Short mmCIF file of C-alpha atoms in Angstrom, two decimals:
data_model
loop_
_atom_site.label_atom_id
_atom_site.label_comp_id
_atom_site.label_asym_id
_atom_site.label_seq_id
_atom_site.Cartn_x
_atom_site.Cartn_y
_atom_site.Cartn_z
CA UNK A 1 -20.25 6.95 9.87
CA UNK A 2 -20.92 10.56 10.82
CA UNK A 3 -20.54 9.67 14.51
CA UNK A 4 -17.10 8.14 13.88
CA UNK A 5 -16.04 11.19 11.88
CA UNK A 6 -17.19 13.43 14.71
CA UNK A 7 -15.17 11.43 17.26
CA UNK A 8 -12.10 11.59 15.01
CA UNK A 9 -12.48 15.36 14.62
CA UNK A 10 -12.83 15.78 18.40
CA UNK A 11 -9.75 13.66 19.03
CA UNK A 12 -7.73 15.71 16.55
CA UNK A 13 -8.92 18.89 18.26
CA UNK A 14 -7.90 17.76 21.76
CA UNK A 15 -4.62 16.31 20.46
CA UNK A 16 -3.75 19.74 19.07
CA UNK A 17 -4.21 21.54 22.40
CA UNK A 18 -1.22 22.40 24.57
CA UNK A 19 -1.09 21.32 28.21
CA UNK A 20 -1.91 24.86 29.27
CA UNK A 21 -4.95 24.99 26.98
CA UNK A 22 -6.22 21.67 28.32
CA UNK A 23 -5.88 22.87 31.91
CA UNK A 24 -7.69 26.11 31.06
CA UNK A 25 -10.55 24.15 29.50
CA UNK A 26 -10.78 21.95 32.58
CA UNK A 27 -10.94 25.00 34.83
CA UNK A 28 -13.33 27.04 32.70
CA UNK A 29 -15.65 24.50 31.11
CA UNK A 30 -18.79 23.35 32.86
CA UNK A 31 -19.41 20.70 30.23
CA UNK A 32 -18.93 17.14 31.50
CA UNK A 33 -17.94 15.76 28.08
CA UNK A 34 -15.30 18.45 27.55
CA UNK A 35 -13.92 17.81 31.02
CA UNK A 36 -13.68 14.07 30.35
CA UNK A 37 -12.00 14.56 26.96
CA UNK A 38 -9.40 16.90 28.48
CA UNK A 39 -8.71 14.51 31.34
CA UNK A 40 -8.32 11.62 28.90
CA UNK A 41 -5.85 13.66 26.87
CA UNK A 42 -3.72 14.45 29.92
CA UNK A 43 -3.86 10.80 31.00
CA UNK A 44 -2.74 9.65 27.55
CA UNK A 45 0.13 12.14 27.52
CA UNK A 46 1.52 11.45 30.96
CA UNK A 47 0.50 8.02 32.32
CA UNK A 48 3.35 6.21 30.57
CA UNK A 49 5.89 8.83 31.67
CA UNK A 50 4.65 8.64 35.26
CA UNK A 51 4.87 4.84 35.13
CA UNK A 52 8.53 4.93 34.12
CA UNK A 53 9.28 7.49 36.83
CA UNK A 54 7.70 5.17 39.39
CA UNK A 55 9.48 2.12 37.99
CA UNK A 56 12.79 3.97 38.17
CA UNK A 57 12.21 4.53 41.88
CA UNK A 58 10.52 1.34 43.16
CA UNK A 59 12.00 -1.16 40.66
CA UNK A 60 8.89 -3.35 40.62
CA UNK A 61 6.46 -3.52 37.69
CA UNK A 62 3.32 -4.25 39.73
CA UNK A 63 4.08 -1.60 42.35
CA UNK A 64 4.84 0.93 39.60
CA UNK A 65 1.52 0.19 37.89
CA UNK A 66 -0.42 0.60 41.15
CA UNK A 67 1.41 3.83 41.93
CA UNK A 68 0.78 5.17 38.42
CA UNK A 69 -2.96 4.54 38.74
CA UNK A 70 -3.12 6.30 42.11
CA UNK A 71 -0.96 9.21 40.95
CA UNK A 72 -2.93 9.82 37.75
CA UNK A 73 -6.20 9.80 39.70
CA UNK A 74 -4.71 12.29 42.16
CA UNK A 75 -3.45 14.50 39.30
CA UNK A 76 -6.82 14.58 37.54
CA UNK A 77 -8.64 15.33 40.79
CA UNK A 78 -6.23 18.11 41.78
CA UNK A 79 -5.52 19.62 38.38
CA UNK A 80 -7.81 22.59 39.01
CA UNK A 81 -5.36 23.62 41.77
CA UNK A 82 -2.48 23.81 39.27
CA UNK A 83 -1.53 27.51 39.16
CA UNK A 84 0.45 27.44 35.94
CA UNK A 85 3.58 29.03 37.45
CA UNK A 86 5.65 26.27 35.86
CA UNK A 87 5.10 23.73 33.05
CA UNK A 88 2.46 21.09 33.75
CA UNK A 89 4.95 18.24 33.45
CA UNK A 90 7.00 19.73 36.32
CA UNK A 91 3.92 19.79 38.55
CA UNK A 92 3.03 16.21 37.53
CA UNK A 93 6.55 14.99 38.33
CA UNK A 94 6.41 16.78 41.69
CA UNK A 95 3.14 14.98 42.52
CA UNK A 96 4.75 11.72 41.35
CA UNK A 97 7.84 12.07 43.53
CA UNK A 98 5.83 13.11 46.57
CA UNK A 99 3.47 10.17 46.19
CA UNK A 100 6.33 7.71 45.71
CA UNK A 101 8.13 9.13 48.73
CA UNK A 102 5.04 8.70 50.91
CA UNK A 103 4.63 5.15 49.63
CA UNK A 104 8.27 4.31 50.38
CA UNK A 105 8.02 5.75 53.87
CA UNK A 106 4.91 3.70 54.60
CA UNK A 107 6.68 0.61 53.36
CA UNK A 108 9.67 1.44 55.58
CA UNK A 109 11.89 1.26 52.53
CA UNK A 110 13.31 4.67 53.22
CA UNK A 111 13.47 6.85 56.30
CA UNK A 112 14.15 10.50 55.74
CA UNK A 113 16.91 11.41 58.17
CA UNK A 114 16.79 14.61 60.17
CA UNK A 115 19.57 16.97 59.21
CA UNK A 116 20.95 19.70 61.40
CA UNK A 117 20.34 22.94 59.52
CA UNK A 118 23.19 24.55 61.46
CA UNK A 119 25.73 21.91 60.51
CA UNK A 120 28.81 22.63 58.45
CA UNK A 121 28.31 24.34 55.10
CA UNK A 122 27.78 21.84 52.30
CA UNK A 123 29.87 22.54 49.22
CA UNK A 124 27.98 22.94 45.98
CA UNK A 125 30.69 21.20 43.96
CA UNK A 126 30.05 17.71 42.59
CA UNK A 127 31.49 14.64 44.23
CA UNK A 128 34.75 13.23 42.90
CA UNK A 129 33.15 11.47 39.97
CA UNK A 130 35.87 10.67 37.46
CA UNK A 131 34.36 12.12 34.28
CA UNK A 132 36.53 9.94 32.06
CA UNK A 133 35.33 6.80 33.81
CA UNK A 134 31.75 8.02 33.70
CA UNK A 135 31.78 8.74 29.97
CA UNK A 136 33.39 5.37 29.26
CA UNK A 137 30.48 3.58 30.89
CA UNK A 138 27.80 2.31 28.57
CA UNK A 139 24.39 3.77 29.34
CA UNK A 140 22.94 0.42 30.40
CA UNK A 141 25.88 -0.19 32.77
CA UNK A 142 25.38 3.24 34.35
CA UNK A 143 21.70 2.37 34.81
CA UNK A 144 22.69 -0.88 36.55
CA UNK A 145 24.90 1.09 38.94
CA UNK A 146 22.10 3.60 39.54
CA UNK A 147 19.77 0.71 40.32
CA UNK A 148 22.23 -0.44 42.99
CA UNK A 149 21.63 2.76 44.96
CA UNK A 150 18.96 3.00 47.62
CA UNK A 151 15.54 4.31 46.63
CA UNK A 152 16.20 7.64 48.35
CA UNK A 153 19.59 8.11 46.64
CA UNK A 154 18.20 7.15 43.25
CA UNK A 155 15.16 9.39 43.61
CA UNK A 156 17.04 12.56 44.56
CA UNK A 157 19.57 12.07 41.74
CA UNK A 158 16.72 11.60 39.25
CA UNK A 159 15.05 14.77 40.51
CA UNK A 160 18.22 16.83 40.17
CA UNK A 161 19.91 15.44 37.07
CA UNK A 162 17.17 13.74 35.06
CA UNK A 163 14.33 16.19 35.61
CA UNK A 164 16.42 19.29 36.29
CA UNK A 165 14.73 20.39 39.52
CA UNK A 166 16.65 23.02 41.47
CA UNK A 167 17.75 22.52 45.07
CA UNK A 168 14.97 24.92 46.07
CA UNK A 169 12.39 22.89 44.12
CA UNK A 170 13.54 19.63 45.71
CA UNK A 171 13.53 21.28 49.13
CA UNK A 172 9.87 22.22 48.69
CA UNK A 173 8.85 18.86 47.24
CA UNK A 174 10.53 16.79 49.96
CA UNK A 175 9.80 19.24 52.79
CA UNK A 176 13.50 19.49 53.64
CA UNK A 177 15.77 22.47 54.17
CA UNK A 178 18.02 23.43 51.26
CA UNK A 179 21.17 22.50 53.20
CA UNK A 180 19.65 19.06 53.88
CA UNK A 181 18.96 18.63 50.16
CA UNK A 182 22.56 19.59 49.35
CA UNK A 183 23.75 17.05 51.91
CA UNK A 184 21.57 14.33 50.38
CA UNK A 185 22.75 15.16 46.87
CA UNK A 186 26.39 15.09 47.91
CA UNK A 187 26.01 11.75 49.70
CA UNK A 188 24.13 10.25 46.75
CA UNK A 189 26.77 11.49 44.29
CA UNK A 190 29.50 10.10 46.54
CA UNK A 191 27.84 6.69 46.60
CA UNK A 192 27.45 6.68 42.82
CA UNK A 193 31.09 7.77 42.44
CA UNK A 194 32.17 4.87 44.64
CA UNK A 195 30.18 2.42 42.52
CA UNK A 196 31.67 3.83 39.30
CA UNK A 197 35.22 3.68 40.65
CA UNK A 198 34.74 0.14 41.99
CA UNK A 199 33.34 -0.96 38.65
CA UNK A 200 36.49 0.22 36.85
CA UNK A 201 38.85 -1.28 39.44
CA UNK A 202 37.16 -4.68 38.96
CA UNK A 203 37.70 -4.66 35.19
#
């Protein structure tokens, strides 16, 4: 009985810690049990979120599960290298996107094109997405249209508009120049705009 109460108290303690406090404990503590408890807490907080990120990119349950396992192992092994310059979830999502990108490239599902850094300036304005048409779409229908995009288009739109990464952040994560990222975003928005407009013209 006392052992169960102790475990419950420990769980409540680790549940109450912020991400930053967990990372600090992992970095500072030499106790194996403390390390394991902190790692378990981070796994419990983020494994499901990482899974849905992966599923949103690869669109396959089994592949998403395998990727989630590999990504969470990588995160727990590398977490001591996390500098704390940004929130932990941002770093975890960066690791997730990088791992998924590598996986897609190996599977030849996506080939990152080379962009000429000295090409014409890419406008920062959004593509001609008709806002009225977009807001009229039900959320599930918009998701269906998003799913019709290629993995690379879907991934970069998720990074920018779902997770709020800046062009500079995406540039670093994908190892692309900022003008190349702007080009990719514009092309992806254009493709989504075309799908939205076609959807309304078919109704």
